CSV table of C-alpha atoms in Angstrom, one decimal:
chain,number,residue,atom,x,y,z
A,1,MET,CA,38.6,19.4,97.6
A,2,MET,CA,35.1,20.7,97.6
A,3,VAL,CA,33.1,19.5,94.5
A,4,GLN,CA,30.7,22.1,93.5
A,5,SER,CA,27.1,21.8,92.4
A,6,THR,CA,26.5,22.9,88.8
A,7,SER,CA,23.7,23.8,86.5
A,8,CYS,CA,24.1,20.5,84.9
A,9,GLY,CA,23.6,18.5,88.2
A,10,THR,CA,25.8,17.8,91.2
A,11,TYR,CA,29.0,15.7,90.9
A,12,HIS,CA,28.7,12.7,93.3
A,13,PRO,CA,31.6,10.9,94.9
A,14,GLY,CA,32.8,8.2,92.5
A,15,HIS,CA,31.1,9.8,89.5
A,16,ILE,CA,33.2,9.8,86.4
A,17,GLY,CA,33.1,13.5,86.3
A,18,ASP,CA,34.2,13.9,89.9
A,19,PRO,CA,37.5,15.9,89.9
A,20,ALA,CA,38.5,14.2,93.0
A,21,LEU,CA,39.0,11.0,91.1
A,22,ARG,CA,41.7,12.3,88.9
A,23,GLY,CA,43.2,15.3,90.8
A,24,SER,CA,43.0,17.6,87.9
A,25,TRP,CA,40.1,19.8,86.6
A,26,TYR,CA,39.0,22.8,84.5
A,27,GLU,CA,37.0,25.5,86.3
A,28,ILE,CA,34.4,26.9,84.0
A,29,ASP,CA,32.7,30.3,84.8
A,30,LEU,CA,29.1,29.9,83.6
A,31,GLY,CA,28.4,33.6,84.8
A,32,ALA,CA,30.9,34.7,82.2
A,33,ILE,CA,29.1,32.8,79.5
A,34,ARG,CA,25.8,34.2,80.4
A,35,HIS,CA,27.4,37.6,80.5
A,36,ASN,CA,28.9,37.2,77.1
A,37,TYR,CA,25.5,36.2,75.7
A,38,ARG,CA,23.7,39.0,77.3
A,39,GLN,CA,26.3,41.5,75.6
A,40,LEU,CA,25.7,39.8,72.3
A,41,ARG,CA,22.0,39.9,72.6
A,42,ALA,CA,21.9,43.5,73.5
A,43,CYS,CA,23.5,44.6,70.2
A,44,LEU,CA,21.3,42.6,67.9
A,45,ARG,CA,17.8,43.5,66.7
A,46,PRO,CA,15.3,41.7,68.7
A,47,GLU,CA,14.2,39.4,65.8
A,48,VAL,CA,17.7,38.2,65.1
A,49,LYS,CA,18.0,34.5,66.4
A,50,ILE,CA,21.1,33.2,68.0
A,51,TYR,CA,22.3,29.8,67.3
A,52,ALA,CA,25.1,29.3,69.9
A,53,CYS,CA,28.0,27.5,68.2
A,54,LEU,CA,29.2,24.9,70.7
A,55,LYS,CA,31.5,23.0,68.4
A,56,ARG,CA,34.6,21.0,69.9
A,57,ASN,CA,32.7,20.3,73.0
A,58,GLY,CA,31.7,23.9,73.6
A,59,TYR,CA,35.2,25.1,72.9
A,60,GLY,CA,36.5,22.7,75.4
A,61,CYS,CA,34.2,24.1,78.1
A,62,GLY,CA,31.7,21.3,77.9
A,63,ALA,CA,28.9,21.5,75.4
A,64,ALA,CA,26.2,20.3,77.8
A,65,GLY,CA,27.2,22.6,80.6
A,66,VAL,CA,27.5,25.7,78.3
A,67,ALA,CA,24.2,24.9,76.5
A,68,THR,CA,22.4,24.7,79.8
A,69,ALA,CA,23.5,28.1,80.8
A,70,LEU,CA,22.6,29.6,77.5
A,71,ALA,CA,19.2,27.8,77.5
A,72,SER,CA,18.4,29.6,80.7
A,73,GLU,CA,19.1,32.8,78.9
A,74,GLY,CA,16.6,32.1,76.2
A,75,VAL,CA,19.0,31.4,73.3
A,76,HIS,CA,17.1,30.3,70.1
A,77,GLY,CA,19.2,27.2,69.3
A,78,PHE,CA,22.5,25.6,69.0
A,79,ALA,CA,25.1,24.4,66.3
A,80,VAL,CA,27.6,21.7,66.6
A,81,ALA,CA,30.1,19.8,64.4
A,82,SER,CA,30.1,16.5,66.3
A,83,ILE,CA,26.9,14.5,66.9
A,84,LEU,CA,28.5,13.4,70.2
A,85,ASP,CA,28.2,17.1,71.5
A,86,ALA,CA,24.5,17.0,70.4
A,87,ILE,CA,23.9,13.8,72.4
A,88,SER,CA,25.5,15.3,75.5
A,89,MET,CA,23.3,18.2,75.2
A,90,ARG,CA,20.1,16.3,74.6
A,91,SER,CA,21.0,14.1,77.6
A,92,ALA,CA,21.4,17.3,79.8
A,93,GLY,CA,17.8,18.2,78.9
A,94,ILE,CA,18.4,20.7,76.0
A,95,THR,CA,15.2,20.8,74.0
A,96,GLY,CA,15.9,23.7,71.6
A,97,PRO,CA,16.9,23.3,67.9
A,98,ILE,CA,20.3,21.9,67.2
A,99,LEU,CA,21.9,22.2,63.9
A,100,LEU,CA,24.7,19.8,62.9
A,101,TYR,CA,27.3,21.3,60.8
A,102,PRO,CA,28.9,19.1,58.0
A,103,GLY,CA,30.6,16.1,59.6
A,104,THR,CA,27.8,13.5,60.2
A,105,LEU,CA,26.9,10.8,57.6
A,106,PRO,CA,23.5,9.4,56.8
A,107,THR,CA,24.4,6.1,58.7
A,108,ALA,CA,23.8,8.2,61.9
A,109,TRP,CA,20.1,8.8,61.0
A,110,PRO,CA,18.6,6.7,63.8
A,111,THR,CA,20.4,9.0,66.4
A,112,ILE,CA,19.6,12.0,64.4
A,113,GLY,CA,16.0,11.2,64.2
A,114,ALA,CA,15.7,10.2,67.7
A,115,LEU,CA,17.3,13.4,69.0
A,116,ASP,CA,15.3,15.6,66.5
A,117,LEU,CA,18.4,17.3,65.0
A,118,THR,CA,18.7,19.5,61.9
A,119,ILE,CA,21.3,18.4,59.3
A,120,SER,CA,23.4,20.5,56.8
A,121,ILE,CA,23.1,19.8,53.2
A,122,SER,CA,25.8,20.9,50.7
A,123,SER,CA,24.9,19.2,47.5
A,124,ILE,CA,22.1,17.5,45.6
A,125,GLU,CA,24.0,14.2,46.0
A,126,GLU,CA,23.9,14.6,49.8
A,127,LEU,CA,20.2,15.4,49.8
A,128,GLU,CA,19.4,12.3,47.8
A,129,ARG,CA,21.6,10.1,50.0
A,130,TRP,CA,19.8,11.4,53.2
A,131,ARG,CA,16.4,11.0,51.7
A,132,ALA,CA,17.2,7.4,50.8
A,133,ARG,CA,18.0,6.8,54.3
A,134,ARG,CA,14.9,8.4,55.9
A,135,SER,CA,12.1,10.8,55.0
A,136,ASN,CA,11.0,13.9,57.0
A,137,ILE,CA,14.5,15.2,57.5
A,138,ARG,CA,15.1,18.7,58.9
A,139,VAL,CA,17.5,20.6,56.7
A,140,PHE,CA,19.7,23.7,56.5
A,141,ILE,CA,21.4,24.3,53.2
A,142,LYS,CA,25.0,25.0,53.5
A,143,VAL,CA,26.7,27.4,50.9
A,144,ASP,CA,30.3,28.0,50.2
A,145,LEU,CA,30.8,31.7,49.4
A,146,GLY,CA,34.7,31.4,48.9
A,147,PHE,CA,35.8,29.5,52.0
A,148,PHE,CA,36.6,26.3,49.8
A,149,ARG,CA,35.1,24.1,52.4
A,150,ALA,CA,31.8,22.4,52.8
A,151,GLY,CA,28.8,23.9,51.1
A,152,ALA,CA,27.1,24.4,47.7
A,153,THR,CA,28.7,26.9,45.4
A,154,PRO,CA,26.7,30.0,44.7
A,155,ARG,CA,26.0,28.6,41.2
A,156,GLU,CA,24.4,25.4,42.6
A,157,ALA,CA,22.9,27.1,45.7
A,158,VAL,CA,19.5,28.0,44.3
A,159,ARG,CA,19.0,24.9,42.4
A,160,LEU,CA,19.6,22.9,45.6
A,161,LEU,CA,17.2,25.2,47.5
A,162,ALA,CA,14.6,24.5,44.7
A,163,LEU,CA,15.0,20.8,45.0
A,164,ALA,CA,14.7,20.7,48.8
A,165,SER,CA,11.7,22.9,48.7
A,166,ALA,CA,10.1,20.7,46.2
A,167,CYS,CA,10.5,17.6,48.4
A,168,ARG,CA,7.5,16.8,50.6
A,169,ASP,CA,9.7,14.7,52.8
A,170,VAL,CA,12.2,17.5,53.5
A,171,ARG,CA,11.6,20.4,56.1
A,172,LEU,CA,13.7,23.1,54.8
A,173,GLU,CA,14.5,25.4,57.7
A,174,GLY,CA,17.3,27.7,56.7
A,175,ILE,CA,20.3,28.5,54.6
A,176,TYR,CA,23.7,29.6,56.0
A,177,ALA,CA,27.3,30.1,55.1
A,178,HIS,CA,30.6,30.9,56.9
A,179,LEU,CA,33.0,33.6,55.8
A,180,SER,CA,36.5,32.6,54.7
A,181,GLU,CA,39.2,32.4,57.3
A,182,LEU,CA,41.9,31.3,54.8
A,183,PRO,CA,45.4,32.8,55.3
A,184,THR,CA,44.9,34.6,52.0
A,185,SER,CA,41.7,36.3,52.8
A,186,LYS,CA,41.5,40.0,52.6
A,187,PRO,CA,39.1,42.3,54.5
A,188,SER,CA,37.2,43.0,51.0
A,189,ASP,CA,36.6,39.4,50.6
A,190,ALA,CA,33.9,39.5,53.4
A,191,THR,CA,32.0,42.2,51.4
A,192,ASP,CA,32.3,40.1,48.3
A,193,GLN,CA,31.1,36.9,50.0
A,194,PHE,CA,28.1,38.8,51.6
A,195,THR,CA,27.3,40.1,48.1
A,196,ARG,CA,27.1,36.6,46.8
A,197,MET,CA,24.8,35.5,49.6
A,198,LEU,CA,22.5,38.4,49.0
A,199,ALA,CA,22.3,37.4,45.4
A,200,ILE,CA,21.2,33.9,46.3
A,201,LEU,CA,18.6,35.2,48.7
A,202,LYS,CA,17.3,37.5,46.1
A,203,GLU,CA,16.8,34.9,43.6
A,204,ALA,CA,15.3,32.3,46.1
A,205,ASN,CA,12.8,35.0,47.4
A,206,ALA,CA,11.9,35.8,43.8
A,207,ARG,CA,11.1,32.1,43.2
A,208,GLY,CA,9.2,31.7,46.6
A,209,ILE,CA,11.8,29.3,48.0
A,210,ARG,CA,13.7,31.6,50.5
A,211,PRO,CA,13.8,29.6,53.8
A,212,ASP,CA,12.8,31.5,57.1
A,213,VAL,CA,16.3,31.6,58.4
A,214,ALA,CA,19.3,33.0,56.6
A,215,MET,CA,22.6,33.1,58.5
A,216,ILE,CA,26.2,34.1,57.8
A,217,SER,CA,27.7,35.7,60.8
A,218,SER,CA,29.9,33.9,63.3
A,219,THR,CA,32.1,35.6,66.0
A,220,GLU,CA,34.2,37.9,63.9
A,221,SER,CA,31.5,39.0,61.4
A,222,VAL,CA,29.1,39.7,64.3
A,223,LEU,CA,31.7,42.1,65.8
A,224,ASN,CA,32.9,43.6,62.4
A,225,HIS,CA,29.9,43.5,60.1
A,226,PRO,CA,26.4,44.4,61.7
A,227,GLU,CA,24.9,44.6,58.2
A,228,MET,CA,25.3,40.8,58.0
A,229,ASP,CA,23.1,40.0,60.9
A,230,LEU,CA,20.3,38.7,58.6
A,231,ASP,CA,17.8,36.5,60.3
A,232,ALA,CA,20.3,34.8,62.6
A,233,VAL,CA,23.9,34.5,63.8
A,234,ASP,CA,26.0,31.6,65.0
A,235,PRO,CA,28.9,32.8,67.1
A,236,GLY,CA,30.9,30.4,69.1
A,237,ALA,CA,34.2,31.8,70.4
A,238,LEU,CA,32.5,34.9,71.5
A,239,LEU,CA,30.3,33.1,73.9
A,240,VAL,CA,33.2,31.8,75.8
A,241,GLY,CA,34.9,35.1,75.8
A,242,LEU,CA,37.2,34.9,72.9
A,243,SER,CA,37.6,37.3,69.9
A,244,GLU,CA,40.4,37.9,67.6
A,245,ALA,CA,38.8,41.2,66.1
A,246,THR,CA,41.5,43.9,66.5
A,247,SER,CA,39.2,47.0,65.9
A,248,PRO,CA,35.6,45.8,66.0
A,249,ILE,CA,32.7,47.9,65.2
A,250,ARG,CA,30.7,46.4,68.0
A,251,HIS,CA,32.7,46.6,71.4
A,252,LEU,CA,31.6,43.9,73.7
A,253,ALA,CA,33.1,43.5,77.3
A,254,LEU,CA,33.7,39.8,77.0
A,255,ARG,CA,34.8,37.6,80.0
A,256,PRO,CA,36.7,34.4,79.7
A,257,ALA,CA,34.8,31.2,80.5
A,258,LEU,CA,37.8,29.1,81.4
A,259,LYS,CA,38.8,30.3,84.8
A,260,THR,CA,41.4,27.8,86.0
A,261,ILE,CA,43.4,24.7,84.9
A,262,SER,CA,44.2,23.0,88.1
A,263,THR,CA,46.0,19.8,89.1
A,264,SER,CA,47.5,18.4,92.2
A,265,LEU,CA,50.7,17.3,93.8
A,266,VAL,CA,50.7,13.4,93.7
A,267,ALA,CA,54.3,13.1,95.0
A,268,VAL,CA,56.7,15.4,96.9
A,269,LYS,CA,60.2,14.4,98.0
A,270,HIS,CA,63.6,15.9,98.6
A,271,VAL,CA,66.4,14.8,96.1
A,272,ASP,CA,69.3,13.2,97.9
A,273,ALA,CA,72.5,11.4,96.9
A,274,SER,CA,70.8,7.9,97.3
A,275,LEU,CA,69.1,8.7,93.8
A,276,GLY,CA,72.4,8.9,92.1
A,277,PRO,CA,73.8,11.7,90.0
A,278,THR,CA,71.5,14.6,89.5
A,279,PRO,CA,70.2,14.6,85.8
A,280,GLU,CA,71.9,17.2,83.6
A,281,ILE,CA,68.6,18.6,82.7
A,282,PRO,CA,67.7,22.3,82.9
A,283,GLY,CA,66.2,23.1,86.1
A,284,PHE,CA,67.3,20.0,88.1
A,285,HIS,CA,69.7,20.6,91.1
A,286,ALA,CA,71.1,18.7,94.0
A,287,GLY,CA,69.0,19.0,97.2
A,288,MET,CA,66.0,20.3,95.4
A,289,LYS,CA,62.5,19.7,96.6
A,290,LEU,CA,60.8,17.8,93.8
A,291,GLY,CA,57.1,17.6,93.0
A,292,VAL,CA,55.0,15.4,90.7
A,293,VAL,CA,51.8,16.8,89.3
A,294,SER,CA,49.0,14.6,87.7
A,295,PHE,CA,48.8,16.4,84.3
A,296,GLY,CA,50.9,15.6,81.3
A,297,TRP,CA,51.0,15.7,77.5
A,298,GLY,CA,48.1,13.3,77.3
A,299,ASP,CA,46.0,15.9,79.1
A,300,GLY,CA,46.9,18.7,76.6
A,301,TYR,CA,50.1,20.0,78.0
A,302,PRO,CA,52.8,20.6,75.3
A,303,ARG,CA,54.9,17.5,74.7
A,304,LYS,CA,58.0,19.5,75.0
A,305,VAL,CA,58.0,21.7,78.2
A,306,PRO,CA,58.5,25.3,77.4
A,307,ASP,CA,61.7,26.8,78.7
A,308,LYS,CA,59.9,29.4,80.9
A,309,ALA,CA,57.0,27.1,81.9
A,310,GLN,CA,55.6,27.8,85.4
A,311,ALA,CA,52.8,26.8,87.6
A,312,LEU,CA,51.4,28.3,90.9
A,313,VAL,CA,51.9,26.4,94.2
A,314,GLY,CA,51.0,27.9,97.6
A,315,GLY,CA,50.5,31.3,95.9
A,316,LYS,CA,54.0,31.2,94.4
A,317,ARG,CA,55.4,30.8,91.0
A,318,VAL,CA,57.3,27.5,90.5
A,319,ARG,CA,59.2,26.0,87.6
A,320,LEU,CA,57.9,23.1,85.6
A,321,LEU,CA,60.8,20.8,84.7
A,322,PRO,CA,61.3,18.8,81.4
A,323,PRO,CA,60.5,16.3,80.1
A,324,ALA,CA,56.6,16.0,80.1
A,325,HIS,CA,55.1,12.5,80.4
A,326,LEU,CA,51.9,11.2,79.2
A,327,GLU,CA,50.2,11.9,82.6
A,328,HIS,CA,52.8,13.6,84.7
A,329,LEU,CA,54.9,16.7,85.0
A,330,ARG,CA,57.7,17.6,87.5
A,331,VAL,CA,57.8,20.8,89.5
A,332,ASP,CA,60.6,22.4,91.5
A,333,LEU,CA,59.2,23.1,94.9
A,334,THR,CA,62.4,24.3,96.4
A,335,GLU,CA,61.0,27.8,97.1
A,336,VAL,CA,57.8,26.4,98.5
A,337,PRO,CA,59.0,24.5,101.5
A,338,ASP,CA,55.5,24.1,102.9
A,339,ALA,CA,54.2,22.3,99.8
A,340,ARG,CA,52.5,19.0,100.6
A,341,PHE,CA,51.2,15.8,98.9
A,342,GLY,CA,47.7,16.7,97.5
A,343,ASP,CA,48.1,20.6,97.3
A,344,GLN,CA,46.5,22.3,94.4
A,345,VAL,CA,48.8,23.2,91.4
A,346,VAL,CA,47.4,26.0,89.2
A,347,LEU,CA,48.5,26.0,85.4
A,348,LEU,CA,46.0,28.8,84.5
A,349,GLY,CA,44.4,31.2,86.8
A,350,ARG,CA,45.0,32.7,90.0
A,351,GLN,CA,46.2,31.6,93.3
A,352,GLY,CA,46.9,34.1,96.1
A,353,ALA,CA,48.5,37.3,94.7
A,354,GLU,CA,49.8,35.6,91.7
A,355,GLU,CA,48.1,34.8,88.3
A,356,ILE,CA,49.0,33.0,85.1
A,357,THR,CA,46.9,34.6,82.3
A,358,HIS,CA,45.3,33.1,79.3
A,359,GLU,CA,47.8,35.2,77.2
A,360,GLU,CA,50.8,34.0,78.9
A,361,LEU,CA,49.7,30.4,78.9
A,362,ALA,CA,48.8,30.5,75.2
A,363,CYS,CA,52.2,32.1,74.3
A,364,LEU,CA,54.1,29.3,76.4
A,365,TRP,CA,52.0,26.6,74.6
A,366,GLY,CA,52.8,28.1,71.1
A,367,THR,CA,49.2,28.8,70.3
A,368,ASP,CA,46.6,31.5,70.4
A,369,LEU,CA,43.6,32.0,72.8
A,370,VAL,CA,41.3,29.9,70.5
A,371,GLY,CA,43.9,27.3,70.2
A,372,LEU,CA,44.3,27.2,74.0
A,373,TYR,CA,40.6,26.3,74.4
A,374,GLY,CA,40.9,23.9,71.6
A,375,GLN,CA,43.5,21.9,73.4
A,376,LEU,CA,41.3,21.3,76.5
A,377,ARG,CA,40.6,17.6,76.8
A,378,ASP,CA,37.4,15.9,77.3
A,379,HIS,CA,38.5,13.4,79.8
A,380,VAL,CA,39.6,16.2,82.3
A,381,PRO,CA,36.6,16.9,84.6
A,382,ARG,CA,35.0,20.3,84.6
A,383,ILE,CA,33.9,22.3,87.6
A,384,TYR,CA,31.0,24.8,86.8
A,385,THR,CA,30.9,27.9,88.9
């Protein structure tokens, strides 16, 4: 298999990220990510900054690789939930601002300071705990407008802003919120929450403590509420080509970043009588040609193999057989007589004239498109094209 050079460097033989070592890999289309960014940039006012949200290791596409592609497009900054993603991005040479969403404790300060990261603060107690650990902290105030998650309540937000502004050892860079995604949320809730944010900004402005950056729009609000752009936006799923907006005001021609999920045949044999009785398991039959692939539920495949699960081998659809194992799956190769040890097996993507789409795989795996990306595992190598 040819290992491709990427914008993050070249995979060398024996390198831990070399797909040849494992026989399974994700192919990530950096051209799609750049395209999606340009689509977004074109619909925003020039002065609106973009903080690319690359949580969950860049939605499974690799935070460092995605960040490198976006940095080449001139993105203003990034936002992540895990400091591990920030470490990988800085290690890849990313120098722009990186905002840490809630999730990191003050004990991580030596790393945060060394990497010049900006932290999120949701309460006065948090602010004091961080200041006790170290001075000269870079801060965004997080506000909860009705998501019932991290963030200061609207009642406490201005008080927190005032305190942070008054602290000489605090560099207050911005204020942000995320709109509610609770199952009980109604369309009108977005307007109500935006009204709360505007009230906070109005009072902060009157008191001379409004930060330079106010941000509330992630993927869905960027597409559905242009009035909420404010000073910056922090979409994530949009940049890897995902959106759940059914009737967006802004129509962006997004392209999926995840191009293929591929693995390899690590064993091939004909089932004969010397094995004993054929298992009474759906899909097994006497005389079949059986293959084993190096991908299992430990790699993100469902623990229970879906009834209609298929893969592509030699450009043909073949049936995946239950049960799934930690690192292996079985496949019926009877209809692909030329299949050989080492051949590529495609779980997502195109091979020849056949294709397994994102929608098909997400349905089989019992999730949605965002959930599909969320199930990508960090130990599976990525090829960037």
